[in-house]
Amino acid sequence: MHTVSLVKLVVRVKLLPTPEQALALDETLRACNESANWLAVRAFEHGRTSRAALQALAYAELKARGLSAQPALHVLRKVADAYTALRANLKAGSLGRHRSKRYGKAAAKPVAFRADAAQPFDDRCLSWRLDDRIVSIWTTSGRMKRLALTGQDEQLALLTAHCQGESDLMRQDGQWYLLATCEIPETTLNTAPDGFVGVDPGIVNIATTSAGARYSGRRLNRHREADRRLRSKLQKKGTKSAKRRAKRHAGRQARRARDINHKISKCIVAEAQRTSRGIALEDLTGIRERVRLRKPQRVMLHSWSFHQLGTFIAYKARRAGVPVVYVDPTYTSQECSQCHHIDRRNRPSQAVFACQACGFVEHADLNSSHNIAARGWWTWARGAESTVPALTLTV
Ligand SMILES: [Zn+2]
């Protein structure tokens, strides 16, 4: 049997509502979440939380509260799913041990939704007209026919080709978004890679590859330092508006980092695909414990999402059929990529690698990336499989 496997991607599209449209969206999200909260209480009181039970209990009333058929069903599902998740969390012990205070507190009250919690819309309540860059969407004050949207060409192309019919409406930092799920067939895996591209994550350079590419972090680091100063200033202030500002700021910073991680991962995967190679990444589980740096650098390293970069690379690689392996990161920066002599003194400075044994001299990050590439090859040759984290990626 021939099966095509699919990669799930969530495409995040920004909406550009007029002030009146924004009000209607706001009203809609609020109405859905108020209904969800109302239903959550009733479900709790009745001790029944399955979707079927909730539908029998409250469908008519949800409609009487102003939700049309599909939104009412989505609210039912949202509440039923939230109780299922709560039960799973209680069972898994992630809310404390049975009979603990925290467990008791979580189990003793109905689930609750924020006034702006995301709400799913299916293709009966939402239709895309991507050529015109608008959507038409159900609201509590009627169908909104011409809601403008914006996105990168790549995002819109994904939506046009692969959108699966259900999207979440959400508001974040005062902006409106639709999160649309796309299922994309992945390219057949290259099972005979012609070597590996090693990726060395760093601070001065966010990533250096054994293919010779270097992605500078200078501009970001400058931002990062300024961001950190502003954050601690706002923290000291501690007022409500300072907190709000800090939150908005953190959101902007995360988006900037995400954009850059997208660009870097795209380049790295394209290079590996073009040269028919796999990609070797350091297994960074536990990097925080492992890395010992001077304090300012430590602050910067922690605020940078290497994990996100690795995830993006793994996903894009999977879509492109490029194998990815994770290697042991121990001593990658102290090992000579030519003679494999390992010595701390091989690193006279942060930037320079100079082998004590054979005299090989190289940019330190580049030397590390060659070690990672070599280890990638050995890992693959030993029979390691290409691994990709099992979560849904948002682009
Ligand atoms: Zn050497």
mmCIF file of C-alpha atoms and ligand atoms in Angstrom:
data_model
loop_
_atom_site.group_PDB
_atom_site.id
_atom_site.type_symbol
_atom_site.label_atom_id
_atom_site.label_comp_id
_atom_site.label_asym_id
_atom_site.label_seq_id
_atom_site.Cartn_x
_atom_site.Cartn_y
_atom_site.Cartn_z
ATOM 1 C CA MET A 1 0.000 0.000 0.000
ATOM 2 C CA HIS A 2 1.275 3.422 -0.869
ATOM 3 C CA THR A 3 0.717 6.102 1.742
ATOM 4 C CA VAL A 4 1.589 9.739 1.430
ATOM 5 C CA SER A 5 2.482 11.221 4.781
ATOM 6 C CA LEU A 6 1.510 14.757 5.572
ATOM 7 C CA VAL A 7 3.172 17.491 7.541
ATOM 8 C CA LYS A 8 0.813 19.726 9.478
ATOM 9 C CA LEU A 9 1.532 23.423 9.309
ATOM 10 C CA VAL A 10 -0.399 26.258 10.878
ATOM 11 C CA VAL A 11 -0.351 29.390 8.756
ATOM 12 C CA ARG A 12 -0.804 32.572 10.761
ATOM 13 C CA VAL A 13 -2.479 35.306 8.729
ATOM 14 C CA LYS A 14 -2.868 38.820 9.999
ATOM 15 C CA LEU A 15 -6.265 40.461 9.557
ATOM 16 C CA LEU A 16 -6.712 44.141 8.783
ATOM 17 C CA PRO A 17 -10.198 44.977 10.099
ATOM 18 C CA THR A 18 -11.658 48.456 9.898
ATOM 19 C CA PRO A 19 -12.516 49.866 13.352
ATOM 20 C CA GLU A 20 -16.160 48.751 12.931
ATOM 21 C CA GLN A 21 -15.094 45.289 11.818
ATOM 22 C CA ALA A 22 -12.723 45.030 14.774
ATOM 23 C CA LEU A 23 -15.621 45.820 17.092
ATOM 24 C CA ALA A 24 -17.758 43.094 15.511
ATOM 25 C CA LEU A 25 -14.910 40.562 15.774
ATOM 26 C CA ASP A 26 -14.394 41.541 19.383
ATOM 27 C CA GLU A 27 -18.093 41.124 20.097
ATOM 28 C CA THR A 28 -18.104 37.720 18.379
ATOM 29 C CA LEU A 29 -15.112 36.342 20.241
ATOM 30 C CA ARG A 30 -16.535 37.620 23.513
ATOM 31 C CA ALA A 31 -19.957 36.070 22.817
ATOM 32 C CA CYS A 32 -18.398 32.700 21.952
ATOM 33 C CA ASN A 33 -16.259 32.663 25.082
ATOM 34 C CA GLU A 34 -19.065 33.857 27.357
ATOM 35 C CA SER A 35 -21.190 31.018 25.996
ATOM 36 C CA ALA A 36 -18.310 28.599 26.495
ATOM 37 C CA ASN A 37 -17.941 29.709 30.116
ATOM 38 C CA TRP A 38 -21.678 29.438 30.693
ATOM 39 C CA LEU A 39 -21.682 25.951 29.195
ATOM 40 C CA ALA A 40 -18.605 24.924 31.191
ATOM 41 C CA VAL A 41 -20.467 25.766 34.427
ATOM 42 C CA ARG A 42 -23.571 23.839 33.372
ATOM 43 C CA ALA A 43 -21.493 20.851 32.335
ATOM 44 C CA PHE A 44 -19.715 20.934 35.677
ATOM 45 C CA GLU A 45 -22.992 21.098 37.599
ATOM 46 C CA HIS A 46 -24.453 18.215 35.618
ATOM 47 C CA GLY A 47 -21.256 16.201 35.855
ATOM 48 C CA ARG A 48 -21.427 15.426 32.149
ATOM 49 C CA THR A 49 -18.822 16.722 29.753
ATOM 50 C CA SER A 50 -18.927 14.591 26.598
ATOM 51 C CA ARG A 51 -19.740 16.408 23.399
ATOM 52 C CA ALA A 52 -22.923 14.389 22.894
ATOM 53 C CA ALA A 53 -24.110 15.075 26.432
ATOM 54 C CA LEU A 54 -23.383 18.775 26.090
ATOM 55 C CA GLN A 55 -25.178 18.932 22.782
ATOM 56 C CA ALA A 56 -28.311 17.381 24.278
ATOM 57 C CA LEU A 57 -28.014 19.654 27.300
ATOM 58 C CA ALA A 58 -27.390 23.009 25.691
ATOM 59 C CA TYR A 59 -27.429 23.210 21.905
ATOM 60 C CA ALA A 60 -30.802 24.929 21.752
ATOM 61 C CA GLU A 61 -29.829 27.389 24.442
ATOM 62 C CA LEU A 62 -26.539 28.216 22.768
ATOM 63 C CA LYS A 63 -28.469 29.093 19.638
ATOM 64 C CA ALA A 64 -30.871 31.177 21.677
ATOM 65 C CA ARG A 65 -27.833 33.040 23.016
ATOM 66 C CA GLY A 66 -27.150 34.284 19.491
ATOM 67 C CA LEU A 67 -24.730 31.685 18.127
ATOM 68 C CA SER A 68 -25.635 30.168 14.787
ATOM 69 C CA ALA A 69 -25.424 26.403 14.262
ATOM 70 C CA GLN A 70 -21.740 25.915 13.451
ATOM 71 C CA PRO A 71 -20.359 28.316 16.082
ATOM 72 C CA ALA A 72 -22.623 26.671 18.667
ATOM 73 C CA LEU A 73 -21.203 23.252 17.755
ATOM 74 C CA HIS A 74 -17.668 24.630 17.966
ATOM 75 C CA VAL A 75 -18.374 26.012 21.436
ATOM 76 C CA LEU A 76 -19.692 22.586 22.485
ATOM 77 C CA ARG A 77 -16.565 20.967 21.176
ATOM 78 C CA LYS A 78 -14.275 23.537 22.760
ATOM 79 C CA VAL A 79 -15.814 22.918 26.192
ATOM 80 C CA ALA A 80 -15.825 19.122 25.806
ATOM 81 C CA ASP A 81 -12.177 19.199 24.654
ATOM 82 C CA ALA A 82 -11.169 21.416 27.570
ATOM 83 C CA TYR A 83 -12.643 18.905 30.037
ATOM 84 C CA THR A 84 -10.937 16.031 28.247
ATOM 85 C CA ALA A 85 -7.625 17.896 28.484
ATOM 86 C CA LEU A 86 -8.216 18.676 32.161
ATOM 87 C CA ARG A 87 -8.929 15.018 32.932
ATOM 88 C CA ALA A 88 -5.799 13.958 31.055
ATOM 89 C CA ASN A 89 -3.716 16.511 32.976
ATOM 90 C CA LEU A 90 -5.131 15.400 36.309
ATOM 91 C CA LYS A 91 -4.447 11.788 35.440
ATOM 92 C CA ALA A 92 -0.912 12.497 34.226
ATOM 93 C CA GLY A 93 -0.132 14.287 37.487
ATOM 94 C CA SER A 94 0.733 17.581 35.790
ATOM 95 C CA LEU A 95 -1.592 19.378 38.230
ATOM 96 C CA GLY A 96 -0.061 17.861 41.325
ATOM 97 C CA ARG A 97 -0.682 14.565 43.103
ATOM 98 C CA HIS A 98 -4.165 13.255 43.850
ATOM 99 C CA ARG A 99 -5.427 14.931 47.060
ATOM 100 C CA SER A 100 -2.848 17.711 46.799
ATOM 101 C CA LYS A 101 -4.137 21.270 47.158
ATOM 102 C CA ARG A 102 -3.407 22.139 43.537
ATOM 103 C CA TYR A 103 -5.092 19.005 42.210
ATOM 104 C CA GLY A 104 -8.125 19.633 44.383
ATOM 105 C CA LYS A 105 -8.401 23.223 43.247
ATOM 106 C CA ALA A 106 -8.229 22.281 39.564
ATOM 107 C CA ALA A 107 -10.769 19.478 39.926
ATOM 108 C CA ALA A 108 -13.228 21.482 42.063
ATOM 109 C CA LYS A 109 -14.216 24.161 39.591
ATOM 110 C CA PRO A 110 -15.449 24.434 36.019
ATOM 111 C CA VAL A 111 -12.960 25.099 33.236
ATOM 112 C CA ALA A 112 -12.812 28.748 32.204
ATOM 113 C CA PHE A 113 -11.977 30.576 28.984
ATOM 114 C CA ARG A 114 -10.458 34.016 28.591
ATOM 115 C CA ALA A 115 -12.723 36.588 26.946
ATOM 116 C CA ASP A 116 -10.369 36.540 23.939
ATOM 117 C CA ALA A 117 -9.585 32.817 23.795
ATOM 118 C CA ALA A 118 -9.251 31.569 20.209
ATOM 119 C CA GLN A 119 -12.413 30.330 18.486
ATOM 120 C CA PRO A 120 -12.477 27.777 15.655
ATOM 121 C CA PHE A 121 -14.298 28.567 12.392
ATOM 122 C CA ASP A 122 -14.979 25.964 9.728
ATOM 123 C CA ASP A 123 -15.548 26.547 6.036
ATOM 124 C CA ARG A 124 -19.243 27.149 6.541
ATOM 125 C CA CYS A 125 -18.465 30.155 8.745
ATOM 126 C CA LEU A 126 -15.358 31.301 6.991
ATOM 127 C CA SER A 127 -14.419 31.524 3.342
ATOM 128 C CA TRP A 128 -11.176 32.710 1.844
ATOM 129 C CA ARG A 129 -10.817 34.837 -1.259
ATOM 130 C CA LEU A 130 -7.074 34.827 -1.373
ATOM 131 C CA ASP A 131 -6.737 36.463 -4.792
ATOM 132 C CA ASP A 132 -8.454 39.519 -3.377
ATOM 133 C CA ARG A 133 -6.818 39.032 0.041
ATOM 134 C CA ILE A 134 -10.092 39.029 1.911
ATOM 135 C CA VAL A 135 -12.136 36.610 3.969
ATOM 136 C CA SER A 136 -15.816 36.458 4.665
ATOM 137 C CA ILE A 137 -16.594 35.400 8.222
ATOM 138 C CA TRP A 138 -19.595 34.797 10.473
ATOM 139 C CA THR A 139 -20.017 37.276 13.323
ATOM 140 C CA THR A 140 -22.727 37.764 15.929
ATOM 141 C CA SER A 141 -23.818 40.826 13.973
ATOM 142 C CA GLY A 142 -24.147 38.995 10.657
ATOM 143 C CA ARG A 143 -21.817 37.850 7.937
ATOM 144 C CA MET A 144 -18.772 40.087 7.508
ATOM 145 C CA LYS A 145 -18.166 39.982 3.783
ATOM 146 C CA ARG A 146 -14.970 41.867 3.137
ATOM 147 C CA LEU A 147 -12.403 41.462 5.885
ATOM 148 C CA ALA A 148 -8.945 42.304 4.569
ATOM 149 C CA LEU A 149 -5.913 40.163 5.364
ATOM 150 C CA THR A 150 -2.221 40.279 4.747
ATOM 151 C CA GLY A 151 0.558 37.716 4.645
ATOM 152 C CA GLN A 152 3.794 36.785 2.988
ATOM 153 C CA ASP A 153 3.478 35.341 -0.513
ATOM 154 C CA GLU A 154 4.727 32.009 0.785
ATOM 155 C CA GLN A 155 1.983 31.870 3.425
ATOM 156 C CA LEU A 156 -0.753 32.715 0.947
ATOM 157 C CA ALA A 157 0.535 30.129 -1.517
ATOM 158 C CA LEU A 158 0.405 27.477 1.228
ATOM 159 C CA LEU A 159 -3.154 28.476 2.067
ATOM 160 C CA THR A 160 -4.287 28.401 -1.538
ATOM 161 C CA ALA A 161 -2.854 24.943 -2.096
ATOM 162 C CA HIS A 162 -3.369 23.153 1.220
ATOM 163 C CA CYS A 163 -5.823 24.852 3.575
ATOM 164 C CA GLN A 164 -7.904 22.198 5.346
ATOM 165 C CA GLY A 165 -11.049 24.142 6.092
ATOM 166 C CA GLU A 166 -10.743 24.966 9.778
ATOM 167 C CA SER A 167 -9.119 28.056 11.233
ATOM 168 C CA ASP A 168 -8.890 29.702 14.625
ATOM 169 C CA LEU A 169 -9.771 33.351 15.069
ATOM 170 C CA MET A 170 -7.622 34.984 17.708
ATOM 171 C CA ARG A 171 -6.495 38.321 19.053
ATOM 172 C CA GLN A 172 -2.994 38.917 20.299
ATOM 173 C CA ASP A 173 -1.474 42.188 21.471
ATOM 174 C CA GLY A 174 -4.392 44.078 19.943
ATOM 175 C CA GLN A 175 -3.953 42.446 16.514
ATOM 176 C CA TRP A 176 -6.322 39.990 14.845
ATOM 177 C CA TYR A 177 -5.166 36.729 13.287
ATOM 178 C CA LEU A 178 -6.518 33.632 11.638
ATOM 179 C CA LEU A 179 -4.577 30.444 12.270
ATOM 180 C CA ALA A 180 -5.285 28.131 9.366
ATOM 181 C CA THR A 181 -4.282 24.481 9.361
ATOM 182 C CA CYS A 182 -2.609 23.179 6.217
ATOM 183 C CA GLU A 183 -1.650 19.594 5.544
ATOM 184 C CA ILE A 184 1.239 19.358 3.170
ATOM 185 C CA PRO A 185 2.527 16.197 1.533
ATOM 186 C CA GLU A 186 6.183 15.718 2.341
ATOM 187 C CA THR A 187 8.826 14.917 -0.234
ATOM 188 C CA THR A 188 10.216 11.384 -0.171
ATOM 189 C CA LEU A 189 13.151 11.197 2.206
ATOM 190 C CA ASN A 190 16.612 11.195 0.671
ATOM 191 C CA THR A 191 17.871 7.901 2.121
ATOM 192 C CA ALA A 192 21.336 8.125 0.581
ATOM 193 C CA PRO A 193 22.580 11.589 1.521
ATOM 194 C CA ASP A 194 25.835 12.761 0.070
ATOM 195 C CA GLY A 195 27.242 13.802 3.450
ATOM 196 C CA PHE A 196 25.837 16.149 6.072
ATOM 197 C CA VAL A 197 25.678 19.880 6.650
ATOM 198 C CA GLY A 198 26.657 20.534 10.273
ATOM 199 C CA VAL A 199 24.961 23.449 12.008
ATOM 200 C CA ASP A 200 26.761 25.130 14.899
ATOM 201 C CA PRO A 201 24.568 27.442 16.976
ATOM 202 C CA GLY A 202 26.282 30.424 18.539
ATOM 203 C CA ILE A 203 25.993 33.892 19.906
ATOM 204 C CA VAL A 204 28.119 36.087 17.683
ATOM 205 C CA ASN A 205 26.881 34.016 14.762
ATOM 206 C CA ILE A 206 23.427 32.573 15.310
ATOM 207 C CA ALA A 207 24.377 29.673 13.089
ATOM 208 C CA THR A 208 27.454 28.617 11.160
ATOM 209 C CA THR A 209 27.265 25.724 8.743
ATOM 210 C CA SER A 210 29.964 23.387 7.492
ATOM 211 C CA ALA A 211 28.872 24.463 4.007
ATOM 212 C CA GLY A 212 30.478 27.786 4.865
ATOM 213 C CA ALA A 213 27.388 29.898 5.571
ATOM 214 C CA ARG A 214 27.487 32.225 8.542
ATOM 215 C CA TYR A 215 24.343 33.893 9.902
ATOM 216 C CA SER A 216 25.384 36.891 11.924
ATOM 217 C CA GLY A 217 23.646 37.708 15.170
ATOM 218 C CA ARG A 218 25.158 41.170 15.470
ATOM 219 C CA ARG A 219 22.034 43.161 14.696
ATOM 220 C CA LEU A 220 19.909 40.922 16.858
ATOM 221 C CA ASN A 221 22.339 40.993 19.746
ATOM 222 C CA ARG A 222 22.266 44.740 19.709
ATOM 223 C CA HIS A 223 18.456 44.620 19.863
ATOM 224 C CA ARG A 224 18.609 41.981 22.524
ATOM 225 C CA GLU A 225 20.814 44.021 24.819
ATOM 226 C CA ALA A 226 18.571 47.085 24.425
ATOM 227 C CA ASP A 227 15.501 44.903 24.959
ATOM 228 C CA ARG A 228 16.935 43.504 28.159
ATOM 229 C CA ARG A 229 17.675 46.959 29.522
ATOM 230 C CA LEU A 230 14.184 48.196 28.690
ATOM 231 C CA ARG A 231 12.614 45.125 30.286
ATOM 232 C CA SER A 232 14.446 45.520 33.561
ATOM 233 C CA LYS A 233 13.572 49.227 33.602
ATOM 234 C CA LEU A 234 9.886 48.433 33.122
ATOM 235 C CA GLN A 235 10.058 45.671 35.691
ATOM 236 C CA LYS A 236 11.426 48.072 38.286
ATOM 237 C CA LYS A 237 8.637 50.501 37.509
ATOM 238 C CA GLY A 238 6.065 47.769 38.085
ATOM 239 C CA THR A 239 2.998 49.841 37.169
ATOM 240 C CA LYS A 240 0.132 48.377 35.187
ATOM 241 C CA SER A 241 0.989 50.338 32.063
ATOM 242 C CA ALA A 242 4.653 49.368 32.397
ATOM 243 C CA LYS A 243 3.635 45.728 32.545
ATOM 244 C CA ARG A 244 1.486 46.149 29.464
ATOM 245 C CA ARG A 245 4.356 47.797 27.634
ATOM 246 C CA ALA A 246 6.735 45.027 28.671
ATOM 247 C CA LYS A 247 4.329 42.424 27.373
ATOM 248 C CA ARG A 248 3.882 44.145 24.017
ATOM 249 C CA HIS A 249 7.606 44.514 23.779
ATOM 250 C CA ALA A 250 8.236 40.851 24.490
ATOM 251 C CA GLY A 251 5.756 39.952 21.741
ATOM 252 C CA ARG A 252 7.582 42.100 19.214
ATOM 253 C CA GLN A 253 10.910 40.627 20.202
ATOM 254 C CA ALA A 254 9.625 37.076 19.845
ATOM 255 C CA ARG A 255 8.243 37.847 16.387
ATOM 256 C CA ARG A 256 11.566 39.300 15.291
ATOM 257 C CA ALA A 257 13.448 36.224 16.494
ATOM 258 C CA ARG A 258 10.919 33.971 14.807
ATOM 259 C CA ASP A 259 11.295 35.780 11.475
ATOM 260 C CA ILE A 260 15.046 35.423 11.589
ATOM 261 C CA ASN A 261 14.869 31.763 12.563
ATOM 262 C CA HIS A 262 12.559 31.195 9.597
ATOM 263 C CA LYS A 263 14.990 32.833 7.206
ATOM 264 C CA ILE A 264 18.048 31.001 8.516
ATOM 265 C CA SER A 265 16.348 27.605 8.561
ATOM 266 C CA LYS A 266 15.052 28.127 5.034
ATOM 267 C CA CYS A 267 18.565 28.865 3.713
ATOM 268 C CA ILE A 268 20.136 25.913 5.515
ATOM 269 C CA VAL A 269 17.535 23.425 4.297
ATOM 270 C CA ALA A 270 17.695 24.769 0.727
ATOM 271 C CA GLU A 271 21.474 24.342 0.720
ATOM 272 C CA ALA A 272 21.258 20.767 2.022
ATOM 273 C CA GLN A 273 18.559 19.868 -0.498
ATOM 274 C CA ARG A 274 20.455 21.428 -3.399
ATOM 275 C CA THR A 275 23.624 19.497 -2.579
ATOM 276 C CA SER A 276 21.741 16.304 -1.716
ATOM 277 C CA ARG A 277 23.018 16.259 1.859
ATOM 278 C CA GLY A 278 21.420 15.663 5.245
ATOM 279 C CA ILE A 279 21.545 18.065 8.190
ATOM 280 C CA ALA A 280 23.281 17.408 11.506
ATOM 281 C CA LEU A 281 22.139 19.358 14.567
ATOM 282 C CA GLU A 282 23.508 19.289 18.072
ATOM 283 C CA ASP A 283 21.281 17.536 20.532
ATOM 284 C CA LEU A 284 20.705 20.576 22.724
ATOM 285 C CA THR A 285 18.728 18.883 25.459
ATOM 286 C CA GLY A 286 20.312 20.251 28.592
ATOM 287 C CA ILE A 287 22.290 23.046 26.967
ATOM 288 C CA ARG A 288 21.492 25.406 29.812
ATOM 289 C CA GLU A 289 23.226 23.170 32.295
ATOM 290 C CA ARG A 290 26.117 22.547 29.976
ATOM 291 C CA VAL A 291 27.049 26.004 28.850
ATOM 292 C CA ARG A 292 29.290 27.971 31.156
ATOM 293 C CA LEU A 293 29.870 31.457 29.896
ATOM 294 C CA ARG A 294 30.537 34.882 31.236
ATOM 295 C CA LYS A 295 27.331 36.400 32.522
ATOM 296 C CA PRO A 296 26.330 38.840 29.759
ATOM 297 C CA GLN A 297 26.747 36.134 27.160
ATOM 298 C CA ARG A 298 24.752 33.720 29.239
ATOM 299 C CA VAL A 299 21.866 36.155 29.335
ATOM 300 C CA MET A 300 21.953 36.482 25.565
ATOM 301 C CA LEU A 301 22.196 32.760 24.938
ATOM 302 C CA HIS A 302 19.173 32.031 27.077
ATOM 303 C CA SER A 303 17.057 34.654 25.437
ATOM 304 C CA TRP A 304 17.760 33.221 22.014
ATOM 305 C CA SER A 305 15.620 30.399 20.811
ATOM 306 C CA PHE A 306 18.050 27.815 19.453
ATOM 307 C CA HIS A 307 15.403 25.288 20.149
ATOM 308 C CA GLN A 308 13.068 27.124 17.780
ATOM 309 C CA LEU A 309 15.753 27.298 15.089
ATOM 310 C CA GLY A 310 16.316 23.550 15.420
ATOM 311 C CA THR A 311 12.584 22.877 15.198
ATOM 312 C CA PHE A 312 12.192 25.038 12.099
ATOM 313 C CA ILE A 313 15.133 23.326 10.417
ATOM 314 C CA ALA A 314 13.758 19.891 11.233
ATOM 315 C CA TYR A 315 10.335 20.740 9.831
ATOM 316 C CA LYS A 316 11.491 22.370 6.657
ATOM 317 C CA ALA A 317 13.910 19.504 6.156
ATOM 318 C CA ARG A 318 11.139 16.987 6.509
ATOM 319 C CA ARG A 319 9.043 18.810 3.934
ATOM 320 C CA ALA A 320 12.021 18.838 1.591
ATOM 321 C CA GLY A 321 12.922 15.167 2.161
ATOM 322 C CA VAL A 322 16.238 16.117 3.772
ATOM 323 C CA PRO A 323 17.286 13.723 6.577
ATOM 324 C CA VAL A 324 18.080 15.280 9.963
ATOM 325 C CA VAL A 325 20.145 13.676 12.707
ATOM 326 C CA TYR A 326 20.980 14.883 16.210
ATOM 327 C CA VAL A 327 24.534 14.454 17.452
ATOM 328 C CA ASP A 328 26.256 14.486 20.815
ATOM 329 C CA PRO A 329 27.449 18.085 21.302
ATOM 330 C CA THR A 330 30.230 17.239 23.756
ATOM 331 C CA TYR A 331 33.555 18.919 22.854
ATOM 332 C CA THR A 332 32.439 19.946 19.371
ATOM 333 C CA SER A 333 34.129 23.287 20.005
ATOM 334 C CA GLN A 334 37.379 21.838 21.369
ATOM 335 C CA GLU A 335 37.914 19.047 18.852
ATOM 336 C CA CYS A 336 40.126 19.575 15.799
ATOM 337 C CA SER A 337 38.101 18.785 12.690
ATOM 338 C CA GLN A 338 41.307 17.678 10.894
ATOM 339 C CA CYS A 339 43.148 15.404 13.354
ATOM 340 C CA HIS A 340 40.387 15.048 16.025
ATOM 341 C CA HIS A 341 42.687 16.067 18.874
ATOM 342 C CA ILE A 342 40.558 17.390 21.750
ATOM 343 C CA ASP A 343 42.030 20.076 23.989
ATOM 344 C CA ARG A 344 40.608 23.113 25.723
ATOM 345 C CA ARG A 345 43.700 25.038 24.662
ATOM 346 C CA ASN A 346 42.677 24.536 21.033
ATOM 347 C CA ARG A 347 40.480 27.578 21.629
ATOM 348 C CA PRO A 348 42.769 30.516 22.405
ATOM 349 C CA SER A 349 39.777 32.866 22.029
ATOM 350 C CA GLN A 350 36.033 32.758 21.420
ATOM 351 C CA ALA A 351 36.534 33.223 17.686
ATOM 352 C CA VAL A 352 39.687 31.256 16.890
ATOM 353 C CA PHE A 353 40.419 27.563 16.719
ATOM 354 C CA ALA A 354 44.113 26.596 16.638
ATOM 355 C CA CYS A 355 44.951 22.912 17.040
ATOM 356 C CA GLN A 356 47.729 22.200 19.569
ATOM 357 C CA ALA A 357 48.542 18.902 17.867
ATOM 358 C CA CYS A 358 48.517 19.516 14.102
ATOM 359 C CA GLY A 359 48.545 23.300 13.879
ATOM 360 C CA PHE A 360 45.262 23.513 11.956
ATOM 361 C CA VAL A 361 43.776 27.003 12.248
ATOM 362 C CA GLU A 362 40.142 27.838 11.498
ATOM 363 C CA HIS A 363 37.321 30.105 12.560
ATOM 364 C CA ALA A 364 36.088 28.428 15.750
ATOM 365 C CA ASP A 365 32.426 28.165 14.727
ATOM 366 C CA LEU A 366 33.340 26.746 11.336
ATOM 367 C CA ASN A 367 35.598 24.130 12.937
ATOM 368 C CA SER A 368 32.707 23.131 15.254
ATOM 369 C CA SER A 369 30.289 22.877 12.356
ATOM 370 C CA HIS A 370 32.690 20.486 10.566
ATOM 371 C CA ASN A 371 32.782 18.320 13.682
ATOM 372 C CA ILE A 372 29.002 18.313 13.843
ATOM 373 C CA ALA A 373 28.805 17.382 10.151
ATOM 374 C CA ALA A 374 31.253 14.493 10.659
ATOM 375 C CA ARG A 375 29.369 13.249 13.696
ATOM 376 C CA GLY A 376 26.153 13.522 11.685
ATOM 377 C CA TRP A 377 27.622 11.246 9.073
ATOM 378 C CA TRP A 378 28.706 8.676 11.655
ATOM 379 C CA THR A 379 25.375 8.837 13.421
ATOM 380 C CA TRP A 380 23.614 8.211 10.122
ATOM 381 C CA ALA A 381 26.036 5.446 9.097
ATOM 382 C CA ARG A 382 25.361 3.696 12.410
ATOM 383 C CA GLY A 383 21.741 3.440 11.343
ATOM 384 C CA ALA A 384 20.146 6.395 13.073
ATOM 385 C CA GLU A 385 16.844 7.419 11.570
ATOM 386 C CA SER A 386 15.893 10.903 10.539
ATOM 387 C CA THR A 387 13.931 12.333 13.442
ATOM 388 C CA VAL A 388 11.536 15.229 13.509
ATOM 389 C CA PRO A 389 9.802 16.557 16.614
ATOM 390 C CA ALA A 390 6.125 15.628 16.656
ATOM 391 C CA LEU A 391 4.405 18.976 16.995
ATOM 392 C CA THR A 392 2.599 21.362 14.748
ATOM 393 C CA LEU A 393 4.622 24.212 13.399
ATOM 394 C CA THR A 394 3.234 27.706 12.936
ATOM 395 C CA VAL A 395 4.497 29.723 10.003
HETATM 396 ZN ZN ZN B 1 44.495 19.000 14.680
#
